[in-house]
mmCIF file of C-alpha atoms in Angstrom:
data_model
loop_
_atom_site.group_PDB
_atom_site.id
_atom_site.type_symbol
_atom_site.label_atom_id
_atom_site.label_comp_id
_atom_site.label_asym_id
_atom_site.label_seq_id
_atom_site.Cartn_x
_atom_site.Cartn_y
_atom_site.Cartn_z
ATOM 1 C CA MET A 1 178.816 63.422 119.449
ATOM 2 C CA LYS A 2 180.132 60.436 121.899
ATOM 3 C CA GLN A 3 178.400 57.400 121.673
ATOM 4 C CA ILE A 4 178.191 54.934 124.704
ATOM 5 C CA LEU A 5 177.339 51.695 125.776
ATOM 6 C CA VAL A 6 175.873 51.259 129.262
ATOM 7 C CA LEU A 7 175.309 47.484 130.405
ATOM 8 C CA HIS A 8 173.547 47.074 133.498
ATOM 9 C CA THR A 9 174.144 43.870 135.537
ATOM 10 C CA GLY A 10 172.470 44.305 138.793
ATOM 11 C CA GLY A 11 173.486 44.797 141.943
ATOM 12 C CA THR A 12 172.958 47.539 144.607
ATOM 13 C CA ILE A 13 173.211 50.202 142.555
ATOM 14 C CA SER A 14 169.763 48.996 140.949
ATOM 15 C CA MET A 15 168.193 47.712 144.086
ATOM 16 C CA GLN A 16 165.929 48.944 146.774
ATOM 17 C CA ALA A 17 165.538 48.624 150.355
ATOM 18 C CA ASP A 18 162.452 47.858 151.752
ATOM 19 C CA ALA A 19 160.754 49.081 155.385
ATOM 20 C CA ASP A 20 162.536 46.624 157.406
ATOM 21 C CA GLY A 21 165.763 47.189 155.592
ATOM 22 C CA LYS A 22 166.413 44.507 153.870
ATOM 23 C CA VAL A 23 167.366 44.858 149.774
ATOM 24 C CA PHE A 24 166.143 43.164 147.193
ATOM 25 C CA PRO A 25 166.574 43.520 142.745
ATOM 26 C CA ASN A 26 164.044 46.060 141.661
ATOM 27 C CA GLN A 27 161.673 44.426 138.417
ATOM 28 C CA ILE A 28 162.952 47.538 136.550
ATOM 29 C CA ASN A 29 166.294 48.728 137.199
ATOM 30 C CA PRO A 30 166.177 52.368 138.255
ATOM 31 C CA MET A 31 169.570 53.297 136.639
ATOM 32 C CA SER A 32 167.800 52.418 133.204
ATOM 33 C CA GLN A 33 165.190 55.377 134.150
ATOM 34 C CA ILE A 34 167.640 58.522 134.913
ATOM 35 C CA GLY A 35 168.017 61.071 132.700
ATOM 36 C CA VAL A 36 172.212 62.272 131.820
ATOM 37 C CA ASP A 37 172.364 66.368 131.772
ATOM 38 C CA LEU A 38 176.248 65.615 129.819
ATOM 39 C CA ASP A 39 177.002 67.508 127.418
ATOM 40 C CA ASN A 40 177.265 65.918 123.820
ATOM 41 C CA LEU A 41 176.861 62.363 125.151
ATOM 42 C CA GLN A 42 174.481 60.090 123.543
ATOM 43 C CA LEU A 43 173.645 56.357 125.509
ATOM 44 C CA THR A 44 172.731 53.393 124.132
ATOM 45 C CA VAL A 45 171.681 51.658 127.472
ATOM 46 C CA ARG A 46 170.892 47.676 127.957
ATOM 47 C CA ASP A 47 169.731 45.775 130.724
ATOM 48 C CA ILE A 48 172.540 42.651 130.240
ATOM 49 C CA PHE A 49 171.445 40.789 133.950
ATOM 50 C CA ASN A 50 169.808 41.908 136.824
ATOM 51 C CA LEU A 51 171.552 39.226 139.752
ATOM 52 C CA PRO A 52 173.145 40.421 143.130
ATOM 53 C CA SER A 53 176.762 39.938 142.377
ATOM 54 C CA PRO A 54 177.274 36.745 144.260
ATOM 55 C CA HIS A 55 174.858 35.339 141.624
ATOM 56 C CA ILE A 56 177.297 36.219 138.955
ATOM 57 C CA THR A 57 179.893 33.623 137.677
ATOM 58 C CA PRO A 58 182.794 33.472 135.607
ATOM 59 C CA LYS A 59 180.074 32.569 132.816
ATOM 60 C CA HIS A 60 178.067 35.807 133.321
ATOM 61 C CA MET A 61 181.614 37.283 132.531
ATOM 62 C CA LEU A 62 182.217 35.915 129.121
ATOM 63 C CA ILE A 63 178.454 36.608 128.360
ATOM 64 C CA LEU A 64 179.880 40.652 128.956
ATOM 65 C CA TYR A 65 183.139 39.943 127.252
ATOM 66 C CA LYS A 66 181.373 38.320 124.211
ATOM 67 C CA HIS A 67 179.084 41.528 123.830
ATOM 68 C CA ILE A 68 181.415 44.011 124.039
ATOM 69 C CA LYS A 69 183.707 42.449 121.864
ATOM 70 C CA ASN A 70 180.980 42.196 119.235
ATOM 71 C CA GLU A 71 179.153 45.562 119.592
ATOM 72 C CA GLY A 72 182.305 47.753 121.709
ATOM 73 C CA ALA A 73 184.109 48.858 118.705
ATOM 74 C CA ARG A 74 180.993 50.717 117.237
ATOM 75 C CA TYR A 75 181.146 53.179 120.679
ATOM 76 C CA ASP A 76 183.131 55.742 122.231
ATOM 77 C CA GLY A 77 183.454 54.047 125.669
ATOM 78 C CA ILE A 78 181.437 51.634 127.626
ATOM 79 C CA VAL A 79 179.714 51.856 131.281
ATOM 80 C CA ILE A 80 179.187 48.557 133.183
ATOM 81 C CA THR A 81 177.296 48.845 136.506
ATOM 82 C CA HIS A 82 177.686 46.019 138.654
ATOM 83 C CA GLY A 83 177.237 44.697 142.107
ATOM 84 C CA THR A 84 180.163 45.807 144.276
ATOM 85 C CA ASP A 85 180.925 42.402 145.854
ATOM 86 C CA THR A 86 182.171 40.389 142.690
ATOM 87 C CA LEU A 87 183.166 43.604 141.230
ATOM 88 C CA GLU A 88 186.488 43.426 141.086
ATOM 89 C CA GLU A 89 186.638 39.884 139.650
ATOM 90 C CA THR A 90 184.536 41.029 136.609
ATOM 91 C CA ALA A 91 186.230 43.564 135.971
ATOM 92 C CA TYR A 92 190.093 41.718 136.387
ATOM 93 C CA PHE A 93 188.137 39.173 133.953
ATOM 94 C CA LEU A 94 187.571 41.303 131.354
ATOM 95 C CA ASP A 95 190.922 43.539 131.704
ATOM 96 C CA THR A 96 192.310 40.301 130.800
ATOM 97 C CA MET A 97 190.501 39.770 127.442
ATOM 98 C CA ASN A 98 191.130 40.777 123.948
ATOM 99 C CA LEU A 99 188.379 44.036 123.873
ATOM 100 C CA PRO A 100 188.355 46.992 121.871
ATOM 101 C CA ASP A 101 191.026 49.900 123.129
ATOM 102 C CA ILE A 102 188.142 52.025 124.375
ATOM 103 C CA PRO A 103 187.181 53.346 128.079
ATOM 104 C CA ILE A 104 185.378 50.704 129.745
ATOM 105 C CA ILE A 105 184.479 51.729 133.031
ATOM 106 C CA ILE A 106 182.860 49.444 136.041
ATOM 107 C CA THR A 107 181.512 51.686 138.639
ATOM 108 C CA GLY A 108 178.207 50.263 141.157
ATOM 109 C CA ALA A 109 177.350 51.877 144.796
ATOM 110 C CA MET A 110 177.347 50.561 148.113
ATOM 111 C CA ARG A 111 173.778 51.853 149.258
ATOM 112 C CA SER A 112 170.773 51.209 147.428
ATOM 113 C CA THR A 113 168.683 53.613 145.071
ATOM 114 C CA ASN A 114 166.298 54.759 148.081
ATOM 115 C CA GLU A 115 168.635 54.843 150.657
ATOM 116 C CA VAL A 116 169.755 58.243 152.934
ATOM 117 C CA GLY A 117 172.909 59.371 150.848
ATOM 118 C CA SER A 118 172.722 56.780 148.136
ATOM 119 C CA ASP A 119 175.724 56.722 146.006
ATOM 120 C CA GLY A 120 174.497 55.290 142.996
ATOM 121 C CA ILE A 121 173.534 58.108 140.733
ATOM 122 C CA TYR A 122 176.997 59.542 141.521
ATOM 123 C CA ASN A 123 178.970 57.246 140.874
ATOM 124 C CA TYR A 124 177.139 55.905 137.922
ATOM 125 C CA LEU A 125 177.156 59.874 136.102
ATOM 126 C CA THR A 126 180.733 59.975 137.063
ATOM 127 C CA ALA A 127 181.582 56.573 135.032
ATOM 128 C CA LEU A 128 179.889 58.294 132.403
ATOM 129 C CA ARG A 129 182.132 61.653 132.478
ATOM 130 C CA VAL A 130 185.068 59.193 132.794
ATOM 131 C CA ALA A 131 184.352 56.933 129.798
ATOM 132 C CA CYS A 132 184.020 59.866 127.186
ATOM 133 C CA HIS A 133 186.941 61.321 128.161
ATOM 134 C CA ASP A 134 190.099 60.743 125.711
ATOM 135 C CA LYS A 135 192.470 60.722 129.203
ATOM 136 C CA ALA A 136 191.075 56.900 129.578
ATOM 137 C CA ARG A 137 191.348 55.079 126.271
ATOM 138 C CA GLY A 138 194.034 52.339 126.472
ATOM 139 C CA LYS A 139 194.190 52.290 130.099
ATOM 140 C CA GLY A 140 192.620 48.940 130.339
ATOM 141 C CA ILE A 141 189.385 48.248 132.448
ATOM 142 C CA LEU A 142 189.073 50.959 135.117
ATOM 143 C CA VAL A 143 186.779 50.958 138.213
ATOM 144 C CA VAL A 144 185.516 54.311 139.160
ATOM 145 C CA MET A 145 183.895 54.502 142.459
ATOM 146 C CA ASN A 146 183.767 57.700 144.806
ATOM 147 C CA ASP A 147 185.838 60.480 142.685
ATOM 148 C CA GLU A 148 188.709 57.456 142.018
ATOM 149 C CA ILE A 149 189.788 55.432 139.097
ATOM 150 C CA HIS A 150 191.527 52.273 139.935
ATOM 151 C CA ALA A 151 192.857 49.748 137.564
ATOM 152 C CA ALA A 152 190.758 46.275 137.275
ATOM 153 C CA LYS A 153 194.095 44.250 138.243
ATOM 154 C CA TYR A 154 194.923 45.710 141.768
ATOM 155 C CA VAL A 155 191.530 47.062 143.178
ATOM 156 C CA THR A 156 189.818 45.675 145.820
ATOM 157 C CA LYS A 157 186.678 46.011 148.273
ATOM 158 C CA THR A 158 187.929 46.481 151.603
ATOM 159 C CA HIS A 159 185.038 47.385 153.559
ATOM 160 C CA THR A 160 181.784 45.895 154.246
ATOM 161 C CA THR A 161 179.371 49.094 153.945
ATOM 162 C CA ASN A 162 181.418 52.249 153.637
ATOM 163 C CA ILE A 163 180.993 53.914 150.110
ATOM 164 C CA ALA A 164 184.997 54.697 150.069
ATOM 165 C CA THR A 165 185.218 50.819 150.042
ATOM 166 C CA PHE A 166 187.520 50.283 146.582
ATOM 167 C CA HIS A 167 190.918 50.376 147.058
ATOM 168 C CA THR A 168 194.100 49.577 145.420
ATOM 169 C CA PRO A 169 196.383 48.357 147.843
ATOM 170 C CA THR A 170 200.342 49.149 147.685
ATOM 171 C CA HIS A 171 199.761 51.228 144.252
ATOM 172 C CA GLY A 172 197.374 53.741 145.404
ATOM 173 C CA PRO A 173 194.736 54.834 142.283
ATOM 174 C CA LEU A 174 195.594 55.559 139.040
ATOM 175 C CA GLY A 175 193.390 58.903 138.944
ATOM 176 C CA VAL A 176 190.760 60.895 140.525
ATOM 177 C CA VAL A 177 187.912 62.230 138.911
ATOM 178 C CA MET A 178 187.805 66.547 139.253
ATOM 179 C CA LYS A 179 184.946 68.637 139.211
ATOM 180 C CA LYS A 180 185.497 69.328 135.154
ATOM 181 C CA ASP A 181 188.630 67.083 134.279
ATOM 182 C CA LEU A 182 190.608 63.574 134.975
ATOM 183 C CA LEU A 183 193.788 63.564 136.436
ATOM 184 C CA PHE A 184 196.327 60.402 136.092
ATOM 185 C CA PHE A 185 198.621 59.742 138.106
ATOM 186 C CA LYS A 186 199.882 55.961 136.483
ATOM 187 C CA ASN A 187 199.256 53.637 134.268
ATOM 188 C CA ALA A 188 198.469 49.994 134.991
ATOM 189 C CA GLU A 189 200.823 47.917 133.517
ATOM 190 C CA PRO A 190 200.570 45.619 129.892
ATOM 191 C CA ARG A 191 198.595 42.556 130.319
ATOM 192 C CA VAL A 192 198.206 39.402 128.109
ATOM 193 C CA ARG A 193 194.961 39.680 126.561
ATOM 194 C CA PHE A 194 192.921 36.432 125.191
ATOM 195 C CA ASP A 195 190.211 35.216 123.306
ATOM 196 C CA ILE A 196 188.082 32.528 124.442
ATOM 197 C CA ASP A 197 185.184 31.345 123.574
ATOM 198 C CA ALA A 198 184.343 29.040 126.994
ATOM 199 C CA ILE A 199 185.220 29.059 130.564
ATOM 200 C CA GLU A 200 184.727 25.875 132.447
ATOM 201 C CA GLY A 201 186.877 24.059 135.132
ATOM 202 C CA ASN A 202 186.880 24.363 139.093
ATOM 203 C CA VAL A 203 189.876 26.148 140.572
ATOM 204 C CA PRO A 204 189.093 26.440 144.669
ATOM 205 C CA ILE A 205 190.829 28.914 146.983
ATOM 206 C CA ILE A 206 192.312 27.597 150.151
ATOM 207 C CA LYS A 207 193.459 29.748 152.779
ATOM 208 C CA ALA A 208 196.190 28.950 155.111
ATOM 209 C CA TYR A 209 196.147 28.936 158.808
ATOM 210 C CA ALA A 210 198.334 28.455 161.715
ATOM 211 C CA GLY A 211 198.050 24.510 162.350
ATOM 212 C CA MET A 212 196.951 23.794 159.122
ATOM 213 C CA GLY A 213 198.178 19.689 158.440
ATOM 214 C CA ASP A 214 197.103 16.782 156.841
ATOM 215 C CA GLY A 215 193.422 16.861 158.094
ATOM 216 C CA SER A 216 192.627 19.853 156.166
ATOM 217 C CA ILE A 217 190.802 20.237 153.456
ATOM 218 C CA LEU A 218 193.680 19.754 151.223
ATOM 219 C CA SER A 219 193.461 16.067 151.924
ATOM 220 C CA PHE A 220 189.914 15.558 150.837
ATOM 221 C CA LEU A 221 191.193 17.559 147.243
ATOM 222 C CA SER A 222 192.130 15.134 144.145
ATOM 223 C CA ALA A 223 193.161 15.918 140.746
ATOM 224 C CA ASP A 224 190.350 14.435 139.078
ATOM 225 C CA LYS A 225 187.485 16.771 140.928
ATOM 226 C CA ILE A 226 189.512 20.131 140.517
ATOM 227 C CA GLN A 227 191.612 21.710 137.422
ATOM 228 C CA GLY A 228 193.781 23.797 139.845
ATOM 229 C CA LEU A 229 194.532 24.969 142.996
ATOM 230 C CA VAL A 230 195.104 28.613 144.553
ATOM 231 C CA VAL A 231 196.815 28.623 147.714
ATOM 232 C CA GLU A 232 196.320 32.276 150.161
ATOM 233 C CA ALA A 233 199.280 31.568 151.921
ATOM 234 C CA LEU A 234 201.289 32.983 154.920
ATOM 235 C CA GLY A 235 203.283 36.392 154.750
ATOM 236 C CA ALA A 236 205.670 36.451 152.022
ATOM 237 C CA GLY A 237 204.188 32.907 150.725
ATOM 238 C CA ASN A 238 204.755 30.618 153.856
ATOM 239 C CA ILE A 239 202.698 27.025 154.432
ATOM 240 C CA PRO A 240 202.426 25.234 157.819
ATOM 241 C CA PRO A 241 205.104 22.432 157.097
ATOM 242 C CA LEU A 242 201.884 19.361 157.711
ATOM 243 C CA ALA A 243 200.278 20.728 154.806
ATOM 244 C CA VAL A 244 203.302 20.247 152.210
ATOM 245 C CA PRO A 245 203.320 16.907 151.364
ATOM 246 C CA GLU A 246 199.601 17.352 150.536
ATOM 247 C CA ILE A 247 200.354 20.182 148.272
ATOM 248 C CA LYS A 248 203.088 18.070 146.692
ATOM 249 C CA LYS A 249 200.895 15.440 146.083
ATOM 250 C CA LEU A 250 198.586 17.683 144.123
ATOM 251 C CA ILE A 251 201.743 19.261 141.926
ATOM 252 C CA ALA A 252 203.020 15.150 141.467
ATOM 253 C CA SER A 253 199.237 14.458 140.033
ATOM 254 C CA GLY A 254 199.771 16.944 137.399
ATOM 255 C CA LEU A 255 197.410 20.110 139.173
ATOM 256 C CA PRO A 256 198.551 23.601 138.795
ATOM 257 C CA VAL A 257 198.903 25.128 142.102
ATOM 258 C CA VAL A 258 199.388 29.032 142.445
ATOM 259 C CA LEU A 259 199.931 30.736 145.353
ATOM 260 C CA VAL A 260 199.121 34.494 146.866
ATOM 261 C CA SER A 261 199.467 36.097 150.400
ATOM 262 C CA ARG A 262 196.617 36.236 152.541
ATOM 263 C CA CYS A 263 198.265 39.789 153.371
ATOM 264 C CA PHE A 264 196.734 43.240 152.294
ATOM 265 C CA ASN A 265 199.833 44.543 151.091
ATOM 266 C CA GLY A 266 202.863 43.532 149.375
ATOM 267 C CA ILE A 267 204.083 40.525 146.925
ATOM 268 C CA ALA A 268 204.390 36.990 147.812
ATOM 269 C CA GLU A 269 208.132 35.915 146.759
ATOM 270 C CA PRO A 270 210.141 32.607 147.452
ATOM 271 C CA VAL A 271 212.136 34.017 150.144
ATOM 272 C CA TYR A 272 211.640 31.200 153.108
ATOM 273 C CA GLY A 273 213.900 28.024 153.095
ATOM 274 C CA TYR A 274 212.563 25.729 155.752
ATOM 275 C CA GLU A 275 210.058 23.716 155.450
ATOM 276 C CA GLY A 276 206.680 25.073 154.112
ATOM 277 C CA GLY A 277 208.685 28.043 153.054
ATOM 278 C CA GLY A 278 208.137 29.625 149.697
ATOM 279 C CA ALA A 279 211.369 28.535 148.723
ATOM 280 C CA MET A 280 211.208 25.205 149.001
ATOM 281 C CA LEU A 281 207.376 25.750 147.921
ATOM 282 C CA HIS A 282 208.638 27.281 144.544
ATOM 283 C CA GLU A 283 210.867 24.153 144.048
ATOM 284 C CA ALA A 284 208.214 21.875 144.141
ATOM 285 C CA GLY A 285 206.084 23.655 141.547
ATOM 286 C CA VAL A 286 204.338 25.689 143.334
ATOM 287 C CA MET A 287 203.685 28.926 140.925
ATOM 288 C CA PHE A 288 203.719 32.628 142.923
ATOM 289 C CA VAL A 289 201.187 35.446 141.612
ATOM 290 C CA LYS A 290 202.584 38.714 141.726
ATOM 291 C CA GLU A 291 200.278 41.455 143.436
ATOM 292 C CA LEU A 292 196.875 39.748 142.422
ATOM 293 C CA ASN A 293 194.489 38.467 145.370
ATOM 294 C CA ALA A 294 193.130 35.273 145.468
ATOM 295 C CA PRO A 295 189.657 35.388 143.794
ATOM 296 C CA LYS A 296 191.704 37.026 140.843
ATOM 297 C CA ALA A 297 194.320 34.430 141.055
ATOM 298 C CA ARG A 298 191.733 32.193 140.717
ATOM 299 C CA LEU A 299 190.737 33.805 137.408
ATOM 300 C CA LYS A 300 194.137 34.204 135.574
ATOM 301 C CA LEU A 301 194.964 30.849 136.258
ATOM 302 C CA LEU A 302 190.821 29.262 134.904
ATOM 303 C CA ILE A 303 191.399 31.652 132.028
ATOM 304 C CA ALA A 304 194.992 30.552 130.913
ATOM 305 C CA LEU A 305 193.772 26.847 130.960
ATOM 306 C CA ASN A 306 190.756 27.757 128.643
ATOM 307 C CA ALA A 307 193.062 29.369 126.660
ATOM 308 C CA GLY A 308 195.207 26.327 126.646
ATOM 309 C CA LEU A 309 198.432 27.137 128.465
ATOM 310 C CA THR A 310 200.376 24.408 130.064
ATOM 311 C CA GLY A 311 204.194 23.325 130.987
ATOM 312 C CA GLN A 312 206.095 26.069 131.006
ATOM 313 C CA GLU A 313 203.926 28.547 129.058
ATOM 314 C CA LEU A 314 201.752 28.254 131.546
ATOM 315 C CA ARG A 315 204.236 28.949 134.300
ATOM 316 C CA ASP A 316 205.905 32.161 132.492
ATOM 317 C CA TYR A 317 202.406 33.588 132.079
ATOM 318 C CA ILE A 318 200.852 32.644 135.901
ATOM 319 C CA GLN A 319 204.453 34.120 137.356
ATOM 320 C CA GLY A 320 205.000 37.230 135.159
#
C-alpha cells in the first residue's frame, strides 16, 4: 500500500465560476472531496493554503518546503495542487531545496471545477499515478499536466487559457503518462540543494527593450533598496547601450546583477562585444544564468543570497 501525501494550496483547480463566468475560490476545496479509485493507494490530504497563485510568495513556498521536509520521509510520494500562474516558480523553489528523494508532483488546472471540460480532476488523478510510481523517484520536482511530465527547472506556462499551457522550451517534456504506465525520455540535470530557514530580500526583474536608456527604471534602483537584480535581456544576452552605465553603477555598488534572455528558447551567452553586448556585460560583472526564465532566475538568486553565498561562490552557483 503506497502512502501519498496531498497538499492543496488553492488555484483554479479548487475554484468555481459564477453565473457571470468570474472565477472565485471555494470556501471548501472540492479537490479534497474527490474519491480516488486507484489500487493500493492511501491518501493523507491537507489544505495548506487556499490562495489564487498570484497571491503565493516565496514565504509560502518556504512553508511548503518545511512541511515536506518535516513529514515527507513518512510517505512514498507527494502531490501538490497549485494555481498555474506561479506554479513553475513554486516547483523551481522546491526543486532547489533539500527534500526527501521521493516523487514530488505539482499539478493544477486551467479550468475551474464547474466549467465545461474542467481538467482538474484528471490532472489530479494523473499526478497521483506518477507520485506512486517507482520510475518517478530521484527525478526532482515534477510538473504533471495534460499527460506530460516536466522538470521543474525548465517548464513554463505558455498560454493564458489553453489546457495544454505547460511546455518545456528547447528540451521538451521528461516523459509522458500512458494509460497503464509512465514513459521517461530523459532525466533533469542534478541540482544544488539548499536548506534555508528564511527567505528575505527584494530582487526585481527588469525587461530590456529597444531604446532603453538612462531614464529607464534602472535609474531609480539603488543597492540600499534591493538585494539583487535580474535583467531579461535581448537576444543572446544584450541590452541597449544607454542602459549600460546604470547597470555598471549597480554592480559597482556591490549589487549582484544576473541576466537571462527574454527569448522563449535558447540560452543567454556573453557573445557580442559591442557596447551593451553580452561579452562586455559579462566583463563588467553581470552573471549569466543558463536555461532559466526570469522568474526562476530571480528565485535562484534570492535562494543563494539567503543561503549566504557571496563572491566567487555566488558567481559559480548562479552561472553553473
